[in-house]
Short mmCIF file of the C-alpha atoms (twelve columns), coordinates in Angstrom:
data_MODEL
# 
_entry.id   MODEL 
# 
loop_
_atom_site.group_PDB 
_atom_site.id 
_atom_site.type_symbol 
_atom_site.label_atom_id 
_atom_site.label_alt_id 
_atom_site.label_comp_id 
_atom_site.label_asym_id 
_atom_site.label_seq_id 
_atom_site.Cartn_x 
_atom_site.Cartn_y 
_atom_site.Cartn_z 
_atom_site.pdbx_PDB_model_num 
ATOM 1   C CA . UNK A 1   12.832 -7.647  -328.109 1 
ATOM 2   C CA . UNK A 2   9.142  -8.679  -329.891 1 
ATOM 3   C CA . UNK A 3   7.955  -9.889  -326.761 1 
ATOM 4   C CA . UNK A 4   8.532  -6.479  -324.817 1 
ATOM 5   C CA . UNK A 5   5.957  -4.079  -324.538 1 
ATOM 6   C CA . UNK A 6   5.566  -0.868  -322.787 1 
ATOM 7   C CA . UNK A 7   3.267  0.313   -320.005 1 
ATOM 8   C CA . UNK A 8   2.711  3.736   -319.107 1 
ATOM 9   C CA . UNK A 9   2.322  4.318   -315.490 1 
ATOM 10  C CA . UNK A 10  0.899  6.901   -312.920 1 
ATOM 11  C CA . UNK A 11  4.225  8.810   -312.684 1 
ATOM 12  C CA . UNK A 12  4.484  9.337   -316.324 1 
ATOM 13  C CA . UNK A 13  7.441  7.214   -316.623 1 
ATOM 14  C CA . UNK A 14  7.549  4.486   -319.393 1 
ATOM 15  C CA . UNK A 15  8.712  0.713   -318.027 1 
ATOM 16  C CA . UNK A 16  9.065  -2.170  -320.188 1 
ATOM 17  C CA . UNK A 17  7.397  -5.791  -319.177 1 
ATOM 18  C CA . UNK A 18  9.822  -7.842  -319.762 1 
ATOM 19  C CA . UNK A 19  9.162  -11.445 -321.010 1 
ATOM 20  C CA . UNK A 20  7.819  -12.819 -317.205 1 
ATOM 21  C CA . UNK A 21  5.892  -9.659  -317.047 1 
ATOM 22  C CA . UNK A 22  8.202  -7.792  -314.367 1 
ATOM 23  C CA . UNK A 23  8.043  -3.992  -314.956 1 
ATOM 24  C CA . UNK A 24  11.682 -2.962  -315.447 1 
ATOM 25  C CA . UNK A 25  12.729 1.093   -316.385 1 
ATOM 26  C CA . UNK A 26  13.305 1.642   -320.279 1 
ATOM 27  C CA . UNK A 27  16.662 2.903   -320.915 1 
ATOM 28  C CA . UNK A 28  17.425 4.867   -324.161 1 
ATOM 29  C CA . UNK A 29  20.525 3.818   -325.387 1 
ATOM 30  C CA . UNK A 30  23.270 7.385   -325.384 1 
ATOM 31  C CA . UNK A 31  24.564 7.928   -328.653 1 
ATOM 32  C CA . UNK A 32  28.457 7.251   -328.561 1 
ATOM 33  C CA . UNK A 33  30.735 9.777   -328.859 1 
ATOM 34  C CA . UNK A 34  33.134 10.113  -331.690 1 
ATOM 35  C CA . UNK A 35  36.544 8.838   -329.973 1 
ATOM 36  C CA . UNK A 36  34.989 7.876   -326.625 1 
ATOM 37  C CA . UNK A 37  34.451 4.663   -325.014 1 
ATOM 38  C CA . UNK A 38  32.475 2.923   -321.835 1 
ATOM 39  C CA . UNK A 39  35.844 2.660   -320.302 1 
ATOM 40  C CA . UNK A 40  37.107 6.066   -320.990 1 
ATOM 41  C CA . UNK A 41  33.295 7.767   -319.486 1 
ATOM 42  C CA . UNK A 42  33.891 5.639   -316.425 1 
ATOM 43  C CA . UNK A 43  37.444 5.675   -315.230 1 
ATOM 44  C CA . UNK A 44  38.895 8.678   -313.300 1 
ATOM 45  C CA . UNK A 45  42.204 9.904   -313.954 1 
ATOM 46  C CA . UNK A 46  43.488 8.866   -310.721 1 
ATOM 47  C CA . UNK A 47  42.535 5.317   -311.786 1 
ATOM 48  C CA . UNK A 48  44.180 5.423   -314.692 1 
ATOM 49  C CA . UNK A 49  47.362 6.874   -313.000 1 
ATOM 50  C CA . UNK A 50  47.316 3.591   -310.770 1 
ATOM 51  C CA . UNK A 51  46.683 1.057   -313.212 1 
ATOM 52  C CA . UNK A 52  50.014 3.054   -315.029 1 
ATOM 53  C CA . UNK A 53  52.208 3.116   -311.901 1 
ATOM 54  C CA . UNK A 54  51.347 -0.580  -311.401 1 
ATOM 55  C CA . UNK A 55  51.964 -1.849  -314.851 1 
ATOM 56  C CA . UNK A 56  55.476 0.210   -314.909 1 
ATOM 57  C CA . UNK A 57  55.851 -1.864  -311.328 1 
ATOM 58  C CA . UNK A 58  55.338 -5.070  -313.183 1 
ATOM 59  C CA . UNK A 59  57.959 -4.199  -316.173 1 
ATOM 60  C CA . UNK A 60  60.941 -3.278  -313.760 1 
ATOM 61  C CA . UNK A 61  59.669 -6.505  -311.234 1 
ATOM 62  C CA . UNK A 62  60.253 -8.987  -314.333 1 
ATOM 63  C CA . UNK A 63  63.329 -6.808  -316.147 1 
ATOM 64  C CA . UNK A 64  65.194 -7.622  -312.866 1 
ATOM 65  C CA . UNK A 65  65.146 -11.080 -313.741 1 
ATOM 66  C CA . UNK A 66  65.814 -10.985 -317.136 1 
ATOM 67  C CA . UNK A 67  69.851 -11.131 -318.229 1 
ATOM 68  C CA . UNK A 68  70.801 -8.044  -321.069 1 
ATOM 69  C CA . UNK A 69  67.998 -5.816  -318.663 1 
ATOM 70  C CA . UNK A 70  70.046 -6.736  -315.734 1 
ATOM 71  C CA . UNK A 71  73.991 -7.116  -315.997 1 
ATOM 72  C CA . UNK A 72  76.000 -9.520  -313.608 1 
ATOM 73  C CA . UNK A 73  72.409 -11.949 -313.616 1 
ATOM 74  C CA . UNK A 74  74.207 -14.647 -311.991 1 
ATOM 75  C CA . UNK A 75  74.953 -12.543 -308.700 1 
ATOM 76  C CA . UNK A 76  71.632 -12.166 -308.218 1 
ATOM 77  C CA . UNK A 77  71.235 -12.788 -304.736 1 
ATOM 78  C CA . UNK A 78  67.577 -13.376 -302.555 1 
ATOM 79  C CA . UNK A 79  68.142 -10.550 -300.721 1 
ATOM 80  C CA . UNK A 80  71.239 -8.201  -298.614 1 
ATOM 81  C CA . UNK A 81  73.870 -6.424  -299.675 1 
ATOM 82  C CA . UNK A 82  75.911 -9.480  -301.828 1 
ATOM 83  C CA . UNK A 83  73.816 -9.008  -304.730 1 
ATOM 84  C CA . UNK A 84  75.771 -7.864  -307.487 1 
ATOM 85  C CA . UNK A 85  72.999 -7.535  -310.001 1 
ATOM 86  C CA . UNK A 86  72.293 -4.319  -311.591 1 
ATOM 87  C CA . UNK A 87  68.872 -3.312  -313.703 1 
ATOM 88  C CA . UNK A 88  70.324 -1.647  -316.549 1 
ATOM 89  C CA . UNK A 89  73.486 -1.524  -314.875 1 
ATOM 90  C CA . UNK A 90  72.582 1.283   -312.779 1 
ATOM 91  C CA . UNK A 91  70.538 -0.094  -309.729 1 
ATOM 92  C CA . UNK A 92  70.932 -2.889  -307.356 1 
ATOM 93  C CA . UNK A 93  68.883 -5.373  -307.510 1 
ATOM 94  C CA . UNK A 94  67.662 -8.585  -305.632 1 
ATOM 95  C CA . UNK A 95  65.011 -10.953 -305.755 1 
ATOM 96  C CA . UNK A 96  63.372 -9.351  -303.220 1 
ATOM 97  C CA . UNK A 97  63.930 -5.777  -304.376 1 
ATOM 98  C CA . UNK A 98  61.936 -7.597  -307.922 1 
ATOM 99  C CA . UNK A 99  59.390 -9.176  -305.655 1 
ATOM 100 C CA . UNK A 100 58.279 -5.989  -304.015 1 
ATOM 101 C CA . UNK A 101 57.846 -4.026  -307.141 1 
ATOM 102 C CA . UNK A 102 55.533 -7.580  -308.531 1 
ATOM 103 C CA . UNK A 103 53.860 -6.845  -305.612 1 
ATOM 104 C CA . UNK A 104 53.119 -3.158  -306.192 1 
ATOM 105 C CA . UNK A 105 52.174 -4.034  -309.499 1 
ATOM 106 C CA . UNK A 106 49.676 -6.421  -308.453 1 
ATOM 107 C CA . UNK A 107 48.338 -4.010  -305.784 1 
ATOM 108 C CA . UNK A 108 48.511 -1.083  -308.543 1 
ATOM 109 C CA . UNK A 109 46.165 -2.904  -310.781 1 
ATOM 110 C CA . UNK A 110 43.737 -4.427  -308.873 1 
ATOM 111 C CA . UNK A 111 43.648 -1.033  -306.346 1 
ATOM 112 C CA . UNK A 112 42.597 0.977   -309.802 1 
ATOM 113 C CA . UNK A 113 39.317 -0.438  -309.700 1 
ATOM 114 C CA . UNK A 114 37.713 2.633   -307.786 1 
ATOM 115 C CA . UNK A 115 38.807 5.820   -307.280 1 
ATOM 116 C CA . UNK A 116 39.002 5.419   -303.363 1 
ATOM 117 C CA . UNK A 117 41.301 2.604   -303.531 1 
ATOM 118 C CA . UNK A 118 43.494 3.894   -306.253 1 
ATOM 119 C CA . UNK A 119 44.212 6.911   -304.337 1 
ATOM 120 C CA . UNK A 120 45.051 5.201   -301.190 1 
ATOM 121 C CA . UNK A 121 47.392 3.440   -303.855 1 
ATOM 122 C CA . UNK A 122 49.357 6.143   -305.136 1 
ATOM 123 C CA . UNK A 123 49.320 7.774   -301.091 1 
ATOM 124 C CA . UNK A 124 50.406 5.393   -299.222 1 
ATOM 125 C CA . UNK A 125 52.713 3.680   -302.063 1 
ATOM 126 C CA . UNK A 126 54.646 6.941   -302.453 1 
ATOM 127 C CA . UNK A 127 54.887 7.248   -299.037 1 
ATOM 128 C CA . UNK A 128 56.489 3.771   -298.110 1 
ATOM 129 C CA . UNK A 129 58.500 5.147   -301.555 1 
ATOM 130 C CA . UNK A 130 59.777 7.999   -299.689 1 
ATOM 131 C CA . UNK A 131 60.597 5.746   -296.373 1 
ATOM 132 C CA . UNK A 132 62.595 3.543   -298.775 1 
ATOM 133 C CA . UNK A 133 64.247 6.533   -300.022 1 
ATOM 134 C CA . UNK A 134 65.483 7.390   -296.364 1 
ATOM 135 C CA . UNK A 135 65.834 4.309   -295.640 1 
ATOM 136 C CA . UNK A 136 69.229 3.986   -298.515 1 
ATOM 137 C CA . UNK A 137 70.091 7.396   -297.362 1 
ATOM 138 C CA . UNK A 138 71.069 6.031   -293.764 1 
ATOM 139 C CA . UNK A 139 71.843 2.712   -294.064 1 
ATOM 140 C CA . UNK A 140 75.367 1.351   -294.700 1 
ATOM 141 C CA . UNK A 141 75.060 0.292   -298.529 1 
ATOM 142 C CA . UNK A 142 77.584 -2.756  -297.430 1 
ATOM 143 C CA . UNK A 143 76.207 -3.526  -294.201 1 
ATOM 144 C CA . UNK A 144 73.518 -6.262  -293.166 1 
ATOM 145 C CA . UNK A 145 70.661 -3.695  -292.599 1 
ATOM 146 C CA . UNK A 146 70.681 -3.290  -296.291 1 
ATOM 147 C CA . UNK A 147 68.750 -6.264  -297.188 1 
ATOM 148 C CA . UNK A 148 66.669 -4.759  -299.940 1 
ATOM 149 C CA . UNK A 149 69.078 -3.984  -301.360 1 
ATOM 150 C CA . UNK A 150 69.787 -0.248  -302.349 1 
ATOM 151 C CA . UNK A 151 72.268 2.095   -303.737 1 
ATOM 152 C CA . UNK A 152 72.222 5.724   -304.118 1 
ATOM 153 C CA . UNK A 153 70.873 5.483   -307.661 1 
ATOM 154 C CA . UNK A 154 67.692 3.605   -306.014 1 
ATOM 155 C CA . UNK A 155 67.608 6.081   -303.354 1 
ATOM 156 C CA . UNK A 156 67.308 9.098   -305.894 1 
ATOM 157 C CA . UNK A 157 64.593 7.195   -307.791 1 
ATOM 158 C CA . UNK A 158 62.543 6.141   -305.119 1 
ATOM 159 C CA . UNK A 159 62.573 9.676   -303.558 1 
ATOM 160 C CA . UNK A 160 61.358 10.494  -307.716 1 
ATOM 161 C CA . UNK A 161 58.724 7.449   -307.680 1 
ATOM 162 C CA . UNK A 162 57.513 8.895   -303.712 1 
ATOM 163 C CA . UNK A 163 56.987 12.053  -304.804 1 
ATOM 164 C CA . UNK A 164 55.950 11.371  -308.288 1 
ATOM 165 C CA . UNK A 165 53.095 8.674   -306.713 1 
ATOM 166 C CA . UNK A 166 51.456 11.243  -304.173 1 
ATOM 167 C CA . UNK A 167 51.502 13.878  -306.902 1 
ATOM 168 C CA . UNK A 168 49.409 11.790  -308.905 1 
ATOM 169 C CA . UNK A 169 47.142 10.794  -305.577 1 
ATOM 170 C CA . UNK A 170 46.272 14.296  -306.405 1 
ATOM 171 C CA . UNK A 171 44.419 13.390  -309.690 1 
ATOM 172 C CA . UNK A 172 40.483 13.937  -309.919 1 
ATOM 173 C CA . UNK A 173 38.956 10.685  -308.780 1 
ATOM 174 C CA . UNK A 174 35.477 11.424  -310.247 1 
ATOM 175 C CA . UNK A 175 32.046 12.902  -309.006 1 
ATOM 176 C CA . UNK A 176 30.860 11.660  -305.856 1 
ATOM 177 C CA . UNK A 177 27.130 11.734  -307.101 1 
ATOM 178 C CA . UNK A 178 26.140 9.931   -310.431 1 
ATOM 179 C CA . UNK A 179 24.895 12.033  -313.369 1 
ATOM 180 C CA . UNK A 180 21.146 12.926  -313.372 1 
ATOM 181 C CA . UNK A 181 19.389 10.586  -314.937 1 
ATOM 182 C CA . UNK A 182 17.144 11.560  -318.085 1 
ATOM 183 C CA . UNK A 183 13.730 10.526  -318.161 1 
ATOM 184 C CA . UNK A 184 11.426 10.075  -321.079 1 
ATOM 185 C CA . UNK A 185 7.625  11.531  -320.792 1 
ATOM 186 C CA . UNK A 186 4.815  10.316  -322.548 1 
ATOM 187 C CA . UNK A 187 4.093  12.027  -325.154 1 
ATOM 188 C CA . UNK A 188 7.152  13.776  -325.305 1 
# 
């Protein structure tokens, strides 16, 4: 900016006076790397792994409402055992069984912000996951305690998604302390 101008100060360091005259660090701008991006430096892998788990959430949420995704549509109860719709034929689904995985979806994405949260994501998601999984295994698939609902397909894949989610809880989150910072000299 014209109307910048730097000061040089006891320490050494070089601040710029902004246009109000307020003494602000200067910042070199860090050459970009070829293929990299602000979003690629700043995102751990265990963020990404959420933000992945969640969107995949979304997809099967809103392919259990959509007819040639999910055969026998029109049985597609609220909840319980007496829906007869099937995502991809295979597992039972309800509108509350879709709901849920909206849900995680939801939480998936916005928990990916930080690396804190998107662990405790992928933890505690796989292990409510895992629950469900045990849950199918002892419940009567016909009886009114099965008001997800589930079948044993659902009960193999959430044991898969359970195990799969804390696996990638495991996932570097990032350095605790921020990169040291270089700073310019006069002169230099």
């Amino acid at each position: 900016m014209a109307s910048e101008r730097t000061s040089s100060v006891p320490s050494g360091r070089r601040l710029r006076l902004g246009r109000l005259g307020v003494r602000r660090p200067h910042r070199r701008s860090q050459p970009e790397q070829p293929g990299s991006s602000p979003v690629a430096r700043t995102t751990a892998p265990v963020q990404h792994a959420a933000a992945t788990v969640g969107v995949a959430f979304g997809l099967l949420g809103l392919l259990g409402f959509l007819p040639g995704f999910t055969s026998n549509i029109g049985a597609l109860a609220v909840a319980g055992p007496g829906s007869g719709a099937m995502l991809l034929g295979v597992f039972s689904v309800s509108v509350l069984h879709n709901l849920v995985h909206v849900l995680f979806a939801v939480a998936g994405l916005a928990l990916s912000r930080t690396p804190r949260s998107a662990r405790g994501y992928l933890f505690a998601g796989g292990a409510i996951y895992l629950l469900l999984a045990l849950y199918g295994a002892l419940v009567d698939q016909n009886g009114a305690a099965n008001f997800v609902p589930v079948n044993t397909a659902d009960d193999w894949l959430h044991l898969g998604i359970g195990a799969l989610m804390i696996g990638l809880g495991l996932l570097p989150g990032g350095s605790r302390t921020p990169p040291p910072q270089r700073v310019e000299r006069e002169g230099a």
